[in-house]
Short mmCIF file of C-alpha atoms in Angstrom, two decimals:
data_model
loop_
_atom_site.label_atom_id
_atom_site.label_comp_id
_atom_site.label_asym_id
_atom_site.label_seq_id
_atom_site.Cartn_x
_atom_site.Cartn_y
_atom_site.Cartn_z
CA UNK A 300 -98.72 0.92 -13.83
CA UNK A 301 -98.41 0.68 -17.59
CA UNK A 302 -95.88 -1.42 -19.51
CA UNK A 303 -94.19 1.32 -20.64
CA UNK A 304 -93.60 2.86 -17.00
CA UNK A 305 -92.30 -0.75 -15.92
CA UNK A 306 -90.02 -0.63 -18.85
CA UNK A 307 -88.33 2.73 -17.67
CA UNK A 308 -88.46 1.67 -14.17
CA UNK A 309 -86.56 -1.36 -15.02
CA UNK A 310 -84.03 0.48 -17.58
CA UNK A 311 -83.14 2.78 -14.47
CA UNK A 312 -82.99 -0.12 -12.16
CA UNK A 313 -80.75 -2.31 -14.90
CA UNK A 314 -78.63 1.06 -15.26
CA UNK A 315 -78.17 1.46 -11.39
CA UNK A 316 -77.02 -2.15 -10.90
CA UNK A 317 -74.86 -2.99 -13.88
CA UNK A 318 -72.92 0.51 -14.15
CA UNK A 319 -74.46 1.42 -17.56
CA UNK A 320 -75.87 4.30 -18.96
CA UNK A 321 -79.82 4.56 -19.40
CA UNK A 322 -79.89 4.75 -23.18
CA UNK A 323 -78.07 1.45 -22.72
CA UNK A 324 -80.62 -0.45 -20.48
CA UNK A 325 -83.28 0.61 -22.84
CA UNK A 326 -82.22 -0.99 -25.43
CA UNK A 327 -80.56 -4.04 -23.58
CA UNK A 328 -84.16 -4.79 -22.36
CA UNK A 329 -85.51 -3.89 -25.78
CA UNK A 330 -83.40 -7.09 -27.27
CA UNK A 331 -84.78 -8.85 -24.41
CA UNK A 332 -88.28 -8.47 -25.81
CA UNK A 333 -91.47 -6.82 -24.67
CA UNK A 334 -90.97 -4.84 -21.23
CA UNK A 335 -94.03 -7.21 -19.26
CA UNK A 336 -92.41 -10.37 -20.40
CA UNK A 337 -88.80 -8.90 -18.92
CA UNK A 338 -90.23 -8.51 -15.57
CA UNK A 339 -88.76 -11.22 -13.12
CA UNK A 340 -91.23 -10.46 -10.27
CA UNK A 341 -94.92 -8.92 -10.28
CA UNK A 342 -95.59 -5.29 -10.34
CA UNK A 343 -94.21 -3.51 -7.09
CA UNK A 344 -96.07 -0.59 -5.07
CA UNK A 345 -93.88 2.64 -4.86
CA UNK A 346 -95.04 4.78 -2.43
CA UNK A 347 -95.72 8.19 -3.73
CA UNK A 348 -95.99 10.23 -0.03
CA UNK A 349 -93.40 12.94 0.12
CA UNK A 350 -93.58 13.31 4.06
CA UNK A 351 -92.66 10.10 5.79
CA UNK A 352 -95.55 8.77 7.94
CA UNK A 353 -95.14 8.27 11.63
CA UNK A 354 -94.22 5.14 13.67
CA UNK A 355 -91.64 4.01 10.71
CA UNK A 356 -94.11 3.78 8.21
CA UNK A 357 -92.75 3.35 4.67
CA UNK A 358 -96.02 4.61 2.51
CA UNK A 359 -96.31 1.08 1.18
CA UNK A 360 -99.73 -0.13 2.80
CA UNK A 361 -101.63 3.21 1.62
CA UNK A 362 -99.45 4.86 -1.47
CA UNK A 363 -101.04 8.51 -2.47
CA UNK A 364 -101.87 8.94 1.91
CA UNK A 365 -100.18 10.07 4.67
CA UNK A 366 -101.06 8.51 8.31
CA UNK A 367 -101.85 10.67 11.02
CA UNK A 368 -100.17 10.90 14.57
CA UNK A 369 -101.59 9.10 16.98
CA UNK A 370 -102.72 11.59 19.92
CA UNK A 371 -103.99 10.35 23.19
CA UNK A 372 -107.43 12.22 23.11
CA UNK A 373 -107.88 9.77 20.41
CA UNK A 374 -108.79 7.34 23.03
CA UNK A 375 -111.12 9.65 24.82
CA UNK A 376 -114.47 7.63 22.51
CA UNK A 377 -113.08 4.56 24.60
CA UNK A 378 -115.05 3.78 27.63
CA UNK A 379 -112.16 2.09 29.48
CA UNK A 380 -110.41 5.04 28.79
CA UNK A 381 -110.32 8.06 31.54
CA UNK A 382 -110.35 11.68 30.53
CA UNK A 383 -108.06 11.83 33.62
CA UNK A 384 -105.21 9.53 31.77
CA UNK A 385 -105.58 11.39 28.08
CA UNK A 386 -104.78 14.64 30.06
CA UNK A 387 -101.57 13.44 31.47
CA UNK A 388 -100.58 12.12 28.09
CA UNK A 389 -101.29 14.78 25.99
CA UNK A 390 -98.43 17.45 25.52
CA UNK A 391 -97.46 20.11 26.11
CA UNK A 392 -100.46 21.91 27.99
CA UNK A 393 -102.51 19.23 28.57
CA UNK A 394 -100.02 17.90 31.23
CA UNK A 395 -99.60 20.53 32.99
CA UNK A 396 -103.36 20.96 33.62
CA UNK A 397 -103.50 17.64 34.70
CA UNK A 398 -99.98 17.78 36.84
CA UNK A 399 -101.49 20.95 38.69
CA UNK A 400 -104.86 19.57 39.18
CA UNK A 401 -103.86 16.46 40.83
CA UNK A 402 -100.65 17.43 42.62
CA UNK A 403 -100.70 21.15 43.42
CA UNK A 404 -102.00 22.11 47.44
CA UNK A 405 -105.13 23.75 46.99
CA UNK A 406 -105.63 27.03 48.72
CA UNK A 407 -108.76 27.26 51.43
CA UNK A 408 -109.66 30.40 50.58
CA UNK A 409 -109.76 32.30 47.16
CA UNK A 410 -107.96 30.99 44.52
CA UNK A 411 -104.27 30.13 43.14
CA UNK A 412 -102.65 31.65 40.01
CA UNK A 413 -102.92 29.82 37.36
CA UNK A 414 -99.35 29.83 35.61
CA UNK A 415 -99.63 26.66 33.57
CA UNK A 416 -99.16 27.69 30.46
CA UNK A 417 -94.99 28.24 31.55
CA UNK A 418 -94.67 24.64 32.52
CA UNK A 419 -96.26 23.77 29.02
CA UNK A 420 -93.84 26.42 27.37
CA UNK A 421 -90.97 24.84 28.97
CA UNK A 422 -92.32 21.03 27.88
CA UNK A 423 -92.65 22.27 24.19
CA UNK A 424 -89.09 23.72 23.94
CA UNK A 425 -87.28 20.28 25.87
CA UNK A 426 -89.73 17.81 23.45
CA UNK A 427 -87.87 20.43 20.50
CA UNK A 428 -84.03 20.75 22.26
CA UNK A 429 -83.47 17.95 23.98
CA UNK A 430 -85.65 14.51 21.98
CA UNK A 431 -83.93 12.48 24.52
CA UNK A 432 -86.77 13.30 26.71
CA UNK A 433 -89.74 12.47 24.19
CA UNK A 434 -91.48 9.24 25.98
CA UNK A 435 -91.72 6.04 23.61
CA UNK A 436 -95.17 6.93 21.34
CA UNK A 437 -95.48 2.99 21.47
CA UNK A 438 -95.54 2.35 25.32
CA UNK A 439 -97.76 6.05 25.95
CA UNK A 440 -100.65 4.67 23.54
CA UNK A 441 -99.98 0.97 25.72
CA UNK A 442 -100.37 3.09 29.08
CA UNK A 443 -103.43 5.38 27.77
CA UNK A 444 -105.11 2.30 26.04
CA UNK A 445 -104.65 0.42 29.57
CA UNK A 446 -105.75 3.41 31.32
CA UNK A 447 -102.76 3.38 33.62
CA UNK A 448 -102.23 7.17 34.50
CA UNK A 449 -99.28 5.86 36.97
CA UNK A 450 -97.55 4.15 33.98
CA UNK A 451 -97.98 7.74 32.26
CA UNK A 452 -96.29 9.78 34.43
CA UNK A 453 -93.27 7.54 34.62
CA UNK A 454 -92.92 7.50 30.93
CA UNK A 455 -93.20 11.23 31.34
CA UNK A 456 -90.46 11.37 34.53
CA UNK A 457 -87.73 11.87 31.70
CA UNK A 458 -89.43 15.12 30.77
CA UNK A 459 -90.56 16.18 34.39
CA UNK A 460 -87.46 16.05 35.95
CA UNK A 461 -85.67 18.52 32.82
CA UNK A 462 -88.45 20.76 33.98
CA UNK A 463 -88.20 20.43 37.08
CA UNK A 464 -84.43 21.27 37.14
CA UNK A 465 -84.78 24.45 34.90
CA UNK A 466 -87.54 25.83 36.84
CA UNK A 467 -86.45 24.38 40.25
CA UNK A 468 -83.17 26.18 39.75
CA UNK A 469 -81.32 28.93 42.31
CA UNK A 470 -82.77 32.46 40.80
CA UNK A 471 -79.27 33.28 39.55
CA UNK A 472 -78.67 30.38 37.39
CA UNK A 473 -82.78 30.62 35.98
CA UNK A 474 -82.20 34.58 35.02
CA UNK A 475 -79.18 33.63 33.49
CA UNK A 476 -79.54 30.46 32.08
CA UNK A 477 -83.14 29.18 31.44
CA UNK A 478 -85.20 33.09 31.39
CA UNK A 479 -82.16 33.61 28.19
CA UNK A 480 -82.82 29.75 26.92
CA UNK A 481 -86.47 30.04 27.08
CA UNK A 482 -86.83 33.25 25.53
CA UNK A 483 -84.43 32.06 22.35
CA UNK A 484 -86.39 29.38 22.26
CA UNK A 485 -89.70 31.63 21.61
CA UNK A 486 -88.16 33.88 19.40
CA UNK A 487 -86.68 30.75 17.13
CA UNK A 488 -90.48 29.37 17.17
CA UNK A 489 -92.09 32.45 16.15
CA UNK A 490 -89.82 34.12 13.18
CA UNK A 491 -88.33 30.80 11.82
CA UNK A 492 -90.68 28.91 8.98
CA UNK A 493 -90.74 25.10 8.96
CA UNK A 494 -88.49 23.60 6.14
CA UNK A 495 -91.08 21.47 4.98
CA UNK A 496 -94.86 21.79 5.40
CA UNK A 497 -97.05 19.54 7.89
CA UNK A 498 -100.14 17.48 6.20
CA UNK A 499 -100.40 15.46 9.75
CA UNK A 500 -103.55 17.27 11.68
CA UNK A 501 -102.18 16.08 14.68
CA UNK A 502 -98.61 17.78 14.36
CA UNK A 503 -100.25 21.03 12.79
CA UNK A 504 -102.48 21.49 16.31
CA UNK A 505 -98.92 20.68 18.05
CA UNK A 506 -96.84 23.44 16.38
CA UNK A 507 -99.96 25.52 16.54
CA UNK A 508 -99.99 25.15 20.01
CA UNK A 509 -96.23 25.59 20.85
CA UNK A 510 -96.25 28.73 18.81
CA UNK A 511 -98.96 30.24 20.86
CA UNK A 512 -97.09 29.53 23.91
CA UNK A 513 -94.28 31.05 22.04
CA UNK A 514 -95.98 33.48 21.24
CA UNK A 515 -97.97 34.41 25.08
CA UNK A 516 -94.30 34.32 26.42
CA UNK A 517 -92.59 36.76 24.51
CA UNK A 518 -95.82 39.07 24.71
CA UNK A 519 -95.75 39.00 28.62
CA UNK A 520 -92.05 40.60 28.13
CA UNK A 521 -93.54 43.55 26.52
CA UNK A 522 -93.86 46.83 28.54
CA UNK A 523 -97.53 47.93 29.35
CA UNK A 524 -98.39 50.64 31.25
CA UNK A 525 -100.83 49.10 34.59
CA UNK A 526 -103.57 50.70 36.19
CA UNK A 527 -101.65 53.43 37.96
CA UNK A 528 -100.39 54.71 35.38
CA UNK A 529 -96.57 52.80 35.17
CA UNK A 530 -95.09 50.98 32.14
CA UNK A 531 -94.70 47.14 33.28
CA UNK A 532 -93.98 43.32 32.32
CA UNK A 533 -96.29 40.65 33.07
CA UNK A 534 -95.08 39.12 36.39
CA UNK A 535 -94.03 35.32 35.12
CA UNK A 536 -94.21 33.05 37.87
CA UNK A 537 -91.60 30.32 37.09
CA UNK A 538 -91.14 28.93 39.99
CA UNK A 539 -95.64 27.94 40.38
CA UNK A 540 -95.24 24.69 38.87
CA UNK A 541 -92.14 23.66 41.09
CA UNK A 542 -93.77 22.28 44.17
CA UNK A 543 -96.43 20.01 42.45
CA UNK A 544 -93.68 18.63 40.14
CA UNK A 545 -91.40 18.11 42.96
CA UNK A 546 -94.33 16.39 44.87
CA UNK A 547 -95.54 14.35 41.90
CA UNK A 548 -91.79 12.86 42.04
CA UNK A 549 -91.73 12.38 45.41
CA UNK A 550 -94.46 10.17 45.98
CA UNK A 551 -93.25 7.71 43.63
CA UNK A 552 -89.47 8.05 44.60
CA UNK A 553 -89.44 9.37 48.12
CA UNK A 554 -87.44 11.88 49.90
CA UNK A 555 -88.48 14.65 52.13
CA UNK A 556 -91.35 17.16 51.17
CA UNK A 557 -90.94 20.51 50.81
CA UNK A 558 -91.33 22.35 53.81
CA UNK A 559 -89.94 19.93 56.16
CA UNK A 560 -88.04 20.65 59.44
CA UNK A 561 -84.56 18.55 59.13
CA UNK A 562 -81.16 18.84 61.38
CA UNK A 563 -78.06 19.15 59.04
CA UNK A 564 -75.25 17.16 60.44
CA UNK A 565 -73.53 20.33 62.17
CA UNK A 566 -76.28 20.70 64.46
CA UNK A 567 -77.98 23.21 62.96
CA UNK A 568 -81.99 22.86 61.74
CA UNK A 569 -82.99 24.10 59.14
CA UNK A 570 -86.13 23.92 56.27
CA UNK A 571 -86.10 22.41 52.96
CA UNK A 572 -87.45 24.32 49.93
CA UNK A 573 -85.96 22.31 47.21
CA UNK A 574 -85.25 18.86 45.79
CA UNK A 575 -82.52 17.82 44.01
CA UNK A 576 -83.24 14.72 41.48
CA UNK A 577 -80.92 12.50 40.17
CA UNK A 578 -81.40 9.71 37.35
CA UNK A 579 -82.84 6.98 40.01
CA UNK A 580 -84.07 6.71 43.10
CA UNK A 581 -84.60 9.24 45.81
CA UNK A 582 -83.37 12.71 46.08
CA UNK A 583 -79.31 13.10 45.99
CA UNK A 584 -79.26 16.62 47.51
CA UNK A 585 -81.65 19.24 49.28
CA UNK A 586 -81.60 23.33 49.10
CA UNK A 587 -82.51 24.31 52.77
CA UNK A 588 -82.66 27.66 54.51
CA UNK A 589 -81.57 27.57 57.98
CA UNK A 590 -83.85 28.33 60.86
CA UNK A 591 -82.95 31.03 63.32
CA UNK A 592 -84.66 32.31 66.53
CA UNK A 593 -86.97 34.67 65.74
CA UNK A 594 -87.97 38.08 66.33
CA UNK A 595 -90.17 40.97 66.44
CA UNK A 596 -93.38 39.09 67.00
CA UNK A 597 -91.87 35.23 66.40
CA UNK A 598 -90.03 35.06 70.11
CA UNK A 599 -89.64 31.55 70.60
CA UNK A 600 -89.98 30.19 67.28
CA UNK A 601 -87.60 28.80 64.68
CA UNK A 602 -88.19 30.68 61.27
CA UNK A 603 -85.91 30.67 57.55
CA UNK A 604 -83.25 33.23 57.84
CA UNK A 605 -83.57 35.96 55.55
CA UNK A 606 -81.15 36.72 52.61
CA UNK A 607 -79.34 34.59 50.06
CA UNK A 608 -81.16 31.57 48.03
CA UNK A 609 -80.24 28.96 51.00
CA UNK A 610 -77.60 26.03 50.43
CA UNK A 611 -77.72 23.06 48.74
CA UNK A 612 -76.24 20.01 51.26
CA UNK A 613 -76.05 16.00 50.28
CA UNK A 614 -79.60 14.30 51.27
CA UNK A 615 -77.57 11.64 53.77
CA UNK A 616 -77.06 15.56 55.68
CA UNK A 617 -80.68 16.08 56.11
CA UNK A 618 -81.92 14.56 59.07
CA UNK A 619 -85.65 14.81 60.23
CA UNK A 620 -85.58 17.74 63.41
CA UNK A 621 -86.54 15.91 66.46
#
């Protein structure tokens, strides 16, 4: 910086701090003598980056640079690193590969639809509504560096169990509720410009990702006409990423899996198809359908009544059927 830069850097700094105009602190400093031999202190970096860097960082170490995000595929050139554990770390669609592929049943015959890409929708519009649930970047690059994938998910839980309450929802509250929250979401993502433009790689692939999945969700709402001739949406399967979520959680917090046979404390039995999470711990509450003797084919067998979305009872209710 030349002398006469620190001179007008220390007339507006004189000006700031004494209450005087900056005609004044010019020529205050001018009586002082030259403008190097008025400096109290050695030469000070400014940092010059518009965008503030990640992590906190002021600019100072690298003025006339901007640092890039640390993502967790970063890691993937470390050996002690697993591919496994930068999957499950790396949001939004990442994650929900990785969720699927280690926690969803796999069929013996044929092959499951993949609906992935929802979860990963509904991850990028909680990580943009609701930052409470954005894990620590500090402890995910600890866990990913230590190749802890358990460590991971429960930095992720936060996030998991939003989804899993949207999507895990009765079908009343989803088509009014989360279908209309998701789809604002989408349309907010894909007509609304960012106020200020990204230089960070990282967070350009991130937005460029979220606005694809903003984009593939408001396309599948669009009216197409299907092989026999009928105009059509694209069936959205909401509800596909529920059981290996809700399995994911309850291995490391317990509670009944889905499916199983309990007694409610009327008498009646009855099969749970839903989980109910609170903050901590196990599950609070479980959605059940009650079982009824069957018919036309199932004489002698207990099977879900028909009709209605079930009831949700408290979990101390649920007992296992004998």
């Amino acid at each position: 910086m030349t002398a006469d830069k620190h001179t007008k850097r220390a007339a507006r700094e004189l000006a700031a701090r004494e209450g005087i105009s900056y005609t004044a602190a010019r020529r205050r400093l001018a009586d002082q003598g030259p403008a190097d031999e008025a400096l109290d202190e050695p030469p000070r970096l400014y940092p010059i980056v518009t965008t503030p860097c990640t992590h906190g960082c002021d600019g100072t170490p690298h003025p006339g640079y901007v640092c890039e995000t640390w993502h967790p595929f970063n890691n993937r050139g470390n050996p002690l690193t697993s591919w496994a554990t930068c999957q499950a770390a790396s949001l939004p669609g990442r994650r929900a590969i990785s969720l699927a592929d280690r926690f969803q049943e796999k069929p013996q015959y044929g092959y499951s639809q993949d609906q992935s890409w929802v979860l990963a929708a509904v991850y990028a519009m909680l990580l943009d509504e609701e930052p409470e649930t954005v894990p620590d970047p500090h402890r995910l690059r600890a866990a990913v560096e230590a190749d802890d994938i358990a460590a991971v998910d429960a930095l992720m839980q936060p996030l998991d169990l939003a989804a899993v309450r949207l999507l895990g929802a009765p079908i009343e509250e989803w088509h009014t509720t989360g279908f209309p929250r998701l789809r604002a979401w989408a349309t907010r993502v894909t007509t609304t410009e960012p106020d200020e433009p990204a230089w960070d790689m990282a967070l350009i692939e991130y937005n460029s990702r979220c606005l694809k999945l903003a984009e593939r969700f408001l396309k599948s709402q669009e009216e197409r006409r299907n092989y026999n001739g009928y105009m059509e949406t694209e069936p959205v399967s909401w509800w596909f990423s529920v059981p290996f979520l809700t399995e994911m959680l309850r291995q490391t917090r317990g509670g009944h899996p889905l499916g199983t046979r309990v007694r409610l404390t009327d008498g009646r039995p009855a099969l749970v198809y839903g989980l109910g999470w609170g903050q901590a711990g196990p599950p609070v509450a479980y959605r059940v359908r009650e079982l009824v003797p069957g018919k036309y084919g199932n004489e002698g067998k207990l099977v879900p009544k028909l009709g209605g979305d079930g009831e949700t009872v408290p979990a101390e209710e649920c007992l296992l059927l004998d």
